[in-house]
Coordinates of C-alpha atoms in Angstrom, one line a residue:
Chain J
G1 CA -34.1 13.2 -14.6
A2 CA -31.1 11.0 -15.0
G3 CA -29.0 12.0 -12.0
V4 CA -29.3 12.4 -8.3
S5 CA -31.1 15.6 -7.4
Q6 CA -31.0 17.5 -4.1
S7 CA -33.0 20.4 -2.7
P8 CA -32.6 23.1 -1.8
S9 CA -29.3 24.0 -3.4
N10 CA -28.7 26.6 -0.8
K11 CA -30.1 27.0 2.7
V12 CA -29.3 29.8 5.1
T13 CA -30.7 29.4 8.6
E14 CA -30.3 30.9 12.1
K15 CA -28.7 29.0 14.8
G16 CA -31.2 26.9 16.7
K17 CA -33.6 26.4 13.9
D18 CA -34.4 23.0 12.3
V19 CA -33.6 22.3 8.7
E20 CA -34.7 19.5 6.2
L21 CA -32.6 18.6 3.2
R22 CA -34.0 16.4 0.5
C23 CA -32.4 13.9 -1.9
D24 CA -34.0 12.2 -4.9
P25 CA -31.8 9.2 -6.0
I26 CA -31.4 7.8 -9.4
S27 CA -34.5 5.6 -10.3
G28 CA -33.8 2.0 -9.5
H29 CA -31.0 2.7 -7.1
T30 CA -31.6 0.8 -3.8
A31 CA -28.8 2.3 -1.8
L32 CA -28.6 5.9 -0.7
Y33 CA -25.9 7.7 1.2
W34 CA -25.5 11.0 2.9
Y35 CA -22.1 12.7 3.2
R36 CA -21.0 16.0 4.6
Q37 CA -18.2 18.2 3.2
R38 CA -16.9 21.0 5.3
L39 CA -15.1 23.9 3.5
G40 CA -11.9 22.8 1.9
Q41 CA -12.1 19.2 3.3
G42 CA -13.0 15.8 2.1
L43 CA -16.3 14.0 2.5
E44 CA -17.4 12.5 5.8
F45 CA -19.9 9.7 5.7
L46 CA -23.2 10.3 7.7
I47 CA -25.7 7.5 7.0
Y48 CA -26.4 4.7 4.5
F49 CA -29.9 3.4 3.5
Q50 CA -30.6 0.1 1.8
G51 CA -34.2 0.5 0.8
N52 CA -35.9 2.3 3.6
S53 CA -33.8 0.8 6.4
A54 CA -30.6 2.4 7.6
P55 CA -28.1 -0.4 8.5
D56 CA -25.3 2.1 9.0
K57 CA -25.9 5.3 10.9
S58 CA -22.4 5.4 12.4
G59 CA -21.4 8.7 10.8
L60 CA -24.2 10.8 12.3
P61 CA -22.3 13.3 14.5
S62 CA -25.0 13.8 17.1
D63 CA -28.6 13.0 18.0
R64 CA -29.6 16.3 16.4
F65 CA -29.1 14.6 13.0
S66 CA -31.6 12.1 11.7
A67 CA -32.7 10.8 8.3
E68 CA -35.6 9.0 6.7
R69 CA -36.2 7.3 3.4
T70 CA -39.5 6.4 1.7
G71 CA -39.2 3.0 0.1
E72 CA -36.4 3.1 -2.5
S73 CA -37.1 6.8 -3.2
V74 CA -36.7 10.2 -1.6
S75 CA -34.6 10.7 1.6
T76 CA -34.8 13.6 4.0
L77 CA -31.9 14.6 6.3
T78 CA -33.1 16.6 9.3
I79 CA -30.8 18.7 11.5
Q80 CA -32.4 20.0 14.6
R81 CA -31.3 23.0 16.6
T82 CA -28.7 23.8 14.1
Q83 CA -25.2 25.0 15.2
Q84 CA -22.7 27.0 13.3
E85 CA -20.4 24.0 13.0
D86 CA -23.2 22.3 11.0
S87 CA -22.4 24.7 8.1
A88 CA -21.2 22.5 5.2
V89 CA -22.2 21.1 1.9
Y90 CA -24.4 18.0 2.4
L91 CA -24.0 15.5 -0.5
C92 CA -26.3 12.6 -1.3
A93 CA -25.3 9.6 -3.4
S94 CA -27.1 6.6 -4.7
S95 CA -26.1 3.2 -6.2
F96 CA -27.6 -0.1 -7.4
N97 CA -25.8 -1.9 -4.7
R98 CA -26.4 -5.4 -6.1
Y99 CA -22.8 -6.5 -6.4
R100 CA -20.0 -5.0 -4.4
A101 CA -17.5 -5.5 -7.2
T102 CA -19.4 -3.2 -9.6
D103 CA -21.1 -0.9 -7.2
T104 CA -20.5 2.8 -7.9
Q105 CA -22.0 5.7 -6.0
Y106 CA -23.2 8.7 -8.1
F107 CA -23.5 12.0 -6.4
G108 CA -26.0 14.8 -6.4
P109 CA -25.0 18.5 -6.6
G110 CA -25.3 19.0 -2.8
T111 CA -27.1 21.4 -0.5
R112 CA -24.9 24.2 0.9
L113 CA -26.1 24.9 4.5
T114 CA -25.0 28.1 6.2
V115 CA -25.9 28.5 9.9
L116 CA -25.7 32.1 11.0
Chain E
A1 CA -10.0 0.7 9.9
Q2 CA -9.3 2.2 6.5
K3 CA -7.6 5.5 5.5
V4 CA -6.9 7.4 2.3
T5 CA -4.1 9.9 2.1
Q6 CA -3.7 12.5 -0.6
A7 CA -0.6 14.4 0.5
Q8 CA -0.7 17.0 -2.3
T9 CA -3.1 19.7 -1.1
E10 CA -2.8 21.9 -4.2
I11 CA -1.0 21.6 -7.5
S12 CA -0.6 24.3 -10.2
V13 CA 0.5 23.5 -13.7
V14 CA 0.6 25.2 -17.0
E15 CA -1.7 23.9 -19.8
K16 CA -0.2 20.9 -21.7
E17 CA 1.9 19.8 -18.8
D18 CA 1.5 16.3 -17.5
V19 CA 0.5 16.0 -13.8
T20 CA 0.2 13.1 -11.4
L21 CA -2.1 13.1 -8.4
D22 CA -1.0 10.8 -5.6
C23 CA -3.2 8.5 -3.5
V24 CA -2.1 6.2 -0.8
Y25 CA -4.5 3.9 1.1
E26 CA -4.5 1.7 4.2
T27 CA -6.7 -1.3 4.7
R28 CA -6.4 -4.7 6.3
D29 CA -8.9 -6.2 3.8
T30 CA -7.6 -8.3 0.9
T31 CA -10.5 -7.3 -1.3
Y32 CA -11.4 -3.6 -1.7
Y33 CA -12.3 -1.0 -4.3
L34 CA -10.6 2.2 -5.1
F35 CA -12.2 5.2 -6.8
W36 CA -11.4 8.6 -8.2
Y37 CA -13.9 11.5 -8.3
K38 CA -13.6 14.9 -9.8
Q39 CA -15.2 17.9 -8.2
P40 CA -15.3 20.9 -10.6
P41 CA -16.1 24.4 -9.3
S42 CA -19.8 23.7 -9.8
G43 CA -19.5 21.3 -6.8
E44 CA -21.0 18.1 -8.1
L45 CA -18.7 15.0 -7.7
V46 CA -18.1 13.2 -11.0
F47 CA -17.2 9.6 -11.0
L48 CA -14.0 8.9 -13.0
I49 CA -12.9 5.3 -12.3
R50 CA -13.4 2.3 -10.0
R51 CA -10.6 -0.2 -9.6
N52 CA -11.0 -3.6 -7.9
S53 CA -8.1 -4.8 -5.7
F54 CA -7.9 -8.1 -7.6
D55 CA -7.3 -6.4 -10.9
E56 CA -3.9 -4.7 -11.0
Q57 CA -4.0 -3.8 -14.7
N58 CA -3.4 -0.1 -15.2
E59 CA -6.0 1.8 -17.1
I60 CA -5.9 4.6 -19.7
S61 CA -8.9 6.6 -20.8
G62 CA -8.0 9.3 -23.2
R63 CA -5.7 11.8 -21.4
Y64 CA -6.3 10.1 -18.1
S65 CA -4.4 7.1 -16.8
W66 CA -4.3 5.3 -13.4
N67 CA -1.4 3.4 -11.9
F68 CA -2.5 0.9 -9.2
Q69 CA 0.3 -0.7 -7.2
K70 CA -0.7 -3.0 -4.4
S71 CA 2.9 -3.4 -3.2
T72 CA 3.0 0.3 -2.2
S73 CA -0.8 0.7 -1.6
S74 CA -1.0 3.5 -4.1
F75 CA -3.5 4.4 -6.8
N76 CA -2.1 7.4 -8.6
F77 CA -3.9 9.4 -11.3
T78 CA -2.1 11.0 -14.2
I79 CA -3.5 13.6 -16.6
T80 CA -1.5 14.0 -19.8
A81 CA -1.4 17.3 -21.6
S82 CA -3.5 19.0 -19.0
Q83 CA -6.2 21.5 -20.0
V84 CA -7.9 24.4 -18.2
V85 CA -11.1 22.3 -18.0
D86 CA -9.2 19.8 -15.8
S87 CA -9.1 22.4 -13.0
A88 CA -11.0 20.9 -10.1
V89 CA -10.5 19.1 -6.8
Y90 CA -9.8 15.4 -7.2
F91 CA -10.7 12.9 -4.6
C92 CA -9.5 9.4 -4.1
A93 CA -11.7 7.0 -2.2
L94 CA -11.7 3.5 -0.8
R95 CA -14.6 1.0 -0.1
M96 CA -14.5 -2.4 1.6
D97 CA -15.8 -5.7 0.2
T98 CA -17.4 -6.6 3.5
G99 CA -18.8 -4.5 6.3
R100 CA -19.2 -0.8 5.7
R101 CA -20.4 0.2 2.3
A102 CA -19.7 3.9 2.5
L103 CA -16.7 5.4 0.8
T104 CA -13.7 6.6 2.8
F105 CA -12.4 9.7 1.1
G106 CA -9.0 11.4 1.0
S107 CA -8.9 15.1 1.7
G108 CA -8.6 15.9 -2.0
T109 CA -6.0 17.6 -4.3
R110 CA -6.9 20.9 -5.9
L111 CA -5.5 21.1 -9.4
Q112 CA -5.2 24.5 -11.1
V113 CA -4.3 24.4 -14.8
Q114 CA -3.2 27.8 -16.0
P115 CA -3.6 28.8 -19.6

């Protein structure tokens, strides 16, 4: 596949349950980003991976949110004890990240999370 | 700190009209990068353009054109002869040359093109 892929596309869960969202970046992209988009709003940054380390976690809204990345491949965003305010579309992006001047993030289709 | 403002929440035009989407940004950095993305109803963000702060040339790509003005910290996007397929939410975004690599997004402008 040529683009960023995310799964599941939709997730409905009950308040208090844990959820895992998956992102498969474009092959060869070393950088991976997670963003959150609440209904009718812009994108909020959550976390940035370079390889499998996360030098910028400043956007994670609480310690219920965590993320991992395996090498320069798949990443998983985990939300524990979900709350209704976690309902949003979670978007993943990846980029080559070699030179800042030419670096462009390409986005996946997102996972729509609904917490009942 | 950096900020992107898209003051137009929603714009509605009739097909074939020209439309300009405004984007104003704030940053203290001298080198930075500006982006426009399109989010059609399907939801996936589509990259449209990247502009580096040291390149103030305006750009045209088919019916799309971008006007970058450092003096007013603006990076406006014009669609000429709009089409129904242009209906989407358009986001302007900013990234720094040092420090944080994540994009800072505006709140988006929803464009509705009526047939």
